[in-house]
Short mmCIF file of C-alpha atoms in Angstrom, two decimals:
data_model
loop_
_atom_site.label_atom_id
_atom_site.label_comp_id
_atom_site.label_asym_id
_atom_site.label_seq_id
_atom_site.Cartn_x
_atom_site.Cartn_y
_atom_site.Cartn_z
CA MET A 1 -64.34 -39.16 7.08
CA PHE A 2 -63.99 -37.21 3.84
CA THR A 3 -67.01 -35.38 2.21
CA SER A 4 -67.78 -35.76 -1.56
CA ARG A 5 -65.92 -32.47 -1.67
CA ALA A 6 -62.55 -33.83 -0.49
CA ALA A 7 -63.42 -36.96 -2.40
CA THR A 8 -63.44 -34.89 -5.68
CA LEU A 9 -60.16 -33.10 -4.56
CA LEU A 10 -58.28 -36.46 -4.13
CA PHE A 11 -59.63 -37.75 -7.41
CA ALA A 12 -58.56 -34.75 -9.28
CA LEU A 13 -54.97 -35.03 -7.83
CA THR A 14 -54.66 -38.86 -8.42
CA ALA A 15 -55.93 -38.22 -12.03
CA THR A 16 -53.82 -35.28 -12.92
CA ALA A 17 -50.68 -35.83 -10.82
CA LEU A 18 -49.30 -39.00 -9.76
CA PRO A 19 -50.62 -42.54 -9.31
CA ALA A 20 -50.56 -43.13 -5.60
CA PRO A 21 -53.04 -41.41 -3.27
CA LYS A 22 -50.73 -40.79 -0.45
CA ALA A 23 -49.60 -37.36 0.81
CA GLN A 24 -46.05 -38.40 0.76
CA ALA A 25 -46.04 -39.49 -2.98
CA TYR A 26 -46.76 -35.85 -4.07
CA PRO A 27 -44.54 -32.85 -4.29
CA ILE A 28 -44.91 -30.94 -1.08
CA ASP A 29 -47.36 -28.47 -2.42
CA CYS A 30 -49.60 -31.39 -3.34
CA ALA A 31 -49.45 -32.69 0.05
CA ILE A 32 -49.93 -29.36 1.76
CA LEU A 33 -53.16 -29.15 -0.37
CA LEU A 34 -54.43 -32.65 0.52
CA CYS A 35 -53.26 -32.37 4.22
CA LEU A 36 -54.92 -28.77 4.33
CA ALA A 37 -58.25 -30.44 3.01
CA GLY A 38 -58.15 -32.83 5.94
CA GLY A 39 -57.37 -30.15 8.52
CA PHE A 40 -53.74 -31.17 8.75
CA PRO A 41 -54.29 -34.60 10.57
CA ALA A 42 -51.64 -35.98 12.77
CA SER A 43 -49.44 -38.23 10.33
CA ALA A 44 -45.73 -37.76 9.64
CA GLU A 45 -46.50 -36.86 6.32
CA CYS A 46 -49.08 -33.90 7.43
CA MET A 47 -47.04 -32.65 10.12
CA ALA A 48 -43.92 -32.16 7.46
CA ALA A 49 -46.42 -30.42 4.97
CA LYS A 50 -47.73 -27.92 7.66
CA ALA A 51 -44.20 -27.21 8.76
CA THR A 52 -43.48 -26.25 5.44
CA MET A 53 -46.49 -24.05 5.12
CA ILE A 54 -45.54 -22.28 8.34
CA ARG A 55 -41.92 -21.95 7.33
CA ARG A 56 -42.79 -20.21 4.28
CA ILE A 57 -44.73 -17.42 6.23
CA THR A 58 -41.80 -17.10 8.76
CA PRO A 59 -38.91 -15.70 7.17
CA TRP A 60 -38.41 -12.41 5.28
CA PRO A 61 -39.71 -12.05 2.73
CA VAL A 62 -43.13 -13.65 3.50
CA THR A 63 -43.98 -16.27 0.75
CA PRO A 64 -47.15 -17.75 -0.37
CA PRO A 65 -48.26 -20.75 1.97
CA LEU A 66 -49.44 -22.74 -0.84
CA GLN A 67 -47.76 -22.68 -4.26
CA LEU A 68 -49.85 -24.68 -6.43
CA TRP A 69 -47.57 -24.00 -9.45
CA ASN A 70 -45.32 -26.66 -7.99
CA CYS A 71 -47.93 -29.35 -7.91
CA PRO A 72 -48.56 -30.84 -11.09
CA LEU A 73 -52.27 -30.76 -11.90
CA GLY A 74 -52.20 -30.57 -15.74
CA LEU A 75 -54.25 -33.08 -17.44
CA PRO A 76 -52.49 -35.40 -19.84
CA ALA A 77 -53.46 -35.02 -23.78
CA GLY A 78 -56.33 -37.03 -24.49
CA PHE A 79 -57.34 -37.75 -21.13
CA VAL A 80 -60.75 -39.28 -20.39
CA PRO A 81 -62.31 -39.88 -17.04
CA ALA A 82 -63.26 -43.38 -16.24
CA PRO A 83 -67.22 -43.82 -16.10
CA GLY A 84 -68.69 -42.85 -13.13
CA THR A 85 -65.92 -40.47 -12.03
CA PRO A 86 -66.49 -36.66 -11.68
CA ASP A 87 -65.76 -34.45 -14.98
CA ILE A 88 -62.39 -32.53 -14.28
CA ARG A 89 -62.48 -29.17 -15.81
CA LEU A 90 -59.36 -26.89 -15.53
CA GLY A 91 -59.83 -23.04 -15.46
CA PRO A 92 -57.19 -20.39 -16.55
CA ASP A 93 -54.93 -21.05 -13.53
CA GLY A 94 -54.73 -24.77 -14.38
CA LEU A 95 -56.80 -25.90 -11.47
CA THR A 96 -60.36 -27.53 -10.68
CA ASP A 97 -62.86 -25.61 -9.02
CA GLU A 98 -62.48 -27.78 -6.10
CA VAL A 99 -58.74 -27.12 -5.60
CA ARG A 100 -59.21 -23.45 -6.33
CA GLY A 101 -61.82 -23.27 -3.46
CA TYR A 102 -59.20 -24.38 -0.99
CA ARG A 103 -56.49 -22.14 -2.40
CA ASP A 104 -59.06 -19.11 -2.53
CA ALA A 105 -60.19 -19.75 1.08
CA ILE A 106 -56.97 -19.26 2.55
CA GLU A 107 -56.64 -15.84 4.21
CA ILE A 108 -52.80 -14.51 4.90
CA TYR A 109 -52.04 -11.06 6.66
CA HIS A 110 -48.56 -9.67 7.09
CA ILE A 111 -49.27 -7.24 9.77
CA ARG A 112 -46.66 -4.48 10.59
CA THR A 113 -47.23 -1.62 12.84
CA SER A 114 -44.82 1.29 13.67
CA PRO A 115 -45.11 4.51 16.06
CA PRO A 116 -46.32 7.99 14.92
CA MET A 117 -43.87 9.64 12.63
CA SER A 118 -44.84 13.15 13.64
CA SER A 119 -45.65 14.81 17.14
CA ASP A 120 -48.69 16.07 15.51
CA ASP A 121 -50.14 12.39 15.80
CA PRO A 122 -52.19 11.82 18.92
CA PRO A 123 -50.88 9.89 21.93
CA GLY A 124 -51.18 6.09 21.54
CA SER A 125 -51.58 6.34 17.78
CA TRP A 126 -49.78 3.83 15.53
CA ARG A 127 -49.01 3.52 11.94
CA ASP A 128 -50.51 0.46 10.10
CA HIS A 129 -48.55 -1.06 7.18
CA THR A 130 -50.44 -4.48 6.94
CA GLN A 131 -50.75 -6.38 3.72
CA ARG A 132 -52.95 -9.16 2.68
CA GLY A 133 -52.05 -11.91 0.40
CA VAL A 134 -54.35 -12.68 -2.55
CA TYR A 135 -54.29 -15.28 -5.29
CA LEU A 136 -54.94 -14.00 -8.63
CA GLU A 137 -57.12 -15.50 -11.72
CA ASP A 138 -54.01 -16.89 -13.30
CA GLY A 139 -52.89 -18.64 -10.04
CA SER A 140 -50.02 -16.24 -9.16
CA HIS A 141 -49.88 -14.58 -5.77
CA ARG A 142 -49.40 -10.88 -4.78
CA TRP A 143 -49.68 -8.69 -1.72
CA VAL A 144 -52.07 -5.80 -1.52
CA ASN A 145 -52.36 -3.14 0.91
CA ALA A 146 -54.78 -3.94 3.78
CA SER A 147 -55.61 -2.78 7.37
CA LEU A 148 -55.21 -4.38 10.75
CA ARG A 149 -57.43 -1.70 12.26
CA HIS A 150 -60.21 -2.65 10.07
CA GLY A 151 -59.22 -6.17 9.39
CA PRO A 152 -61.28 -9.26 10.24
CA GLU A 153 -62.17 -9.96 13.79
CA TRP A 154 -60.20 -13.41 13.71
CA LEU A 155 -57.07 -11.61 13.70
CA ALA A 156 -57.52 -10.68 17.31
CA GLY A 157 -56.82 -14.21 18.06
CA SER A 158 -53.22 -13.23 18.27
CA ASP A 159 -51.97 -12.79 21.69
CA ARG A 160 -50.38 -9.56 20.26
CA ILE A 161 -53.67 -8.02 18.83
CA ARG A 162 -56.85 -6.81 20.87
CA ARG A 163 -60.16 -6.12 19.69
CA VAL A 164 -61.18 -2.59 20.57
CA PRO A 165 -64.68 -1.20 21.08
CA ILE A 166 -64.88 2.25 19.51
CA GLN A 167 -67.45 4.59 21.12
CA VAL A 168 -69.23 7.38 20.08
CA CYS A 169 -71.31 10.13 21.91
CA VAL A 170 -75.05 9.69 21.16
CA ARG A 171 -76.28 12.23 23.82
CA GLU A 172 -74.37 15.27 24.92
CA THR A 173 -75.16 17.94 27.60
CA ASP A 174 -73.46 21.16 28.26
CA ASN A 175 -71.02 19.28 30.77
CA GLY A 176 -70.17 16.84 28.17
CA CYS A 177 -71.23 13.63 26.87
CA TRP A 178 -74.09 12.04 28.80
CA GLU A 179 -74.61 8.61 26.84
CA TRP A 180 -71.74 6.69 24.90
CA ARG A 181 -72.47 3.86 22.45
CA VAL A 182 -70.23 1.44 20.83
CA SER A 183 -70.24 2.12 17.17
CA HIS A 184 -67.96 -0.55 15.94
CA TYR A 185 -64.76 -2.63 16.93
CA GLU A 186 -61.34 -2.25 15.48
CA ASN A 187 -58.07 -4.32 15.72
CA TRP A 188 -55.37 -2.68 17.63
CA PRO A 189 -51.75 -3.84 18.59
CA GLY A 190 -51.58 -5.44 22.02
CA GLY A 191 -48.81 -7.03 23.89
CA GLY A 192 -45.36 -7.54 22.39
CA PHE A 193 -45.49 -4.63 20.14
CA TRP A 194 -42.59 -2.73 21.80
CA GLY A 195 -42.60 0.94 21.20
CA GLY A 196 -45.30 0.80 18.59
CA TYR A 197 -43.15 -1.63 16.33
CA GLY A 198 -44.77 -5.02 15.87
CA ARG A 199 -44.88 -7.75 13.11
CA VAL A 200 -47.41 -10.79 12.92
CA VAL A 201 -48.43 -12.96 10.03
CA ALA A 202 -51.77 -14.57 10.42
CA ILE A 203 -53.13 -17.23 8.14
CA ARG A 204 -56.45 -18.85 8.34
CA TYR A 205 -57.53 -21.77 5.93
CA GLU A 206 -60.70 -24.17 5.79
CA ASP A 207 -60.91 -27.87 5.59
CA HIS A 208 -63.37 -30.29 3.65
CA GLU A 209 -66.14 -29.98 6.45
CA GLY A 210 -65.83 -26.08 6.24
CA ARG A 211 -64.12 -25.51 9.61
CA LYS A 212 -61.80 -22.70 9.86
CA HIS A 213 -58.25 -23.12 11.27
CA THR A 214 -56.00 -20.14 12.27
CA GLU A 215 -52.13 -20.01 12.80
CA PHE A 216 -50.18 -16.86 14.07
CA VAL A 217 -46.38 -16.32 13.69
CA ASN A 218 -45.05 -13.55 15.89
CA TYR A 219 -41.93 -11.72 15.40
#
């Protein structure tokens, strides 16, 4: 059952886009938005929407999973909401707060690692070329430098990434460290990263009940 948040989203779409409140009636990005809000229920329309979202993060280059500039959300001139319906206010990106909330809750990481470039690097070390996708205030999308090592814990849900405890010595003796303690955790490449090279695209999104869903695409 949809919450009031999801109902407001559906109203915004039906009032600003096309008249029929069905996912298949909208351009694919409108369908992705509606189905994402519902946690991608098992319908033919939402399966197609999810397949499109995953396909966008599978090829090279990785493209934004949700492209709302392809979903017509602009209000027609002179539009007045019907009595008793929520007010619709659009931001500088042309989106309502509800729609923007779903978009901004999307976390996407393009994880790439490579072996050390120098013999001076310690054994077992690796280089991190990870990027994170972000949506800007005007609604556009860009990639920024990020870190697998210091990234969020949920990235370790991939079978190619492991969560590693980093220990520090808290008590030393003349013979070495007497007591170790975990200071923090880091994400490290795991199985499937052959010779230090590896690539994974990880995405996490939120449905209308606030539940998080993750998907991993391995290369």
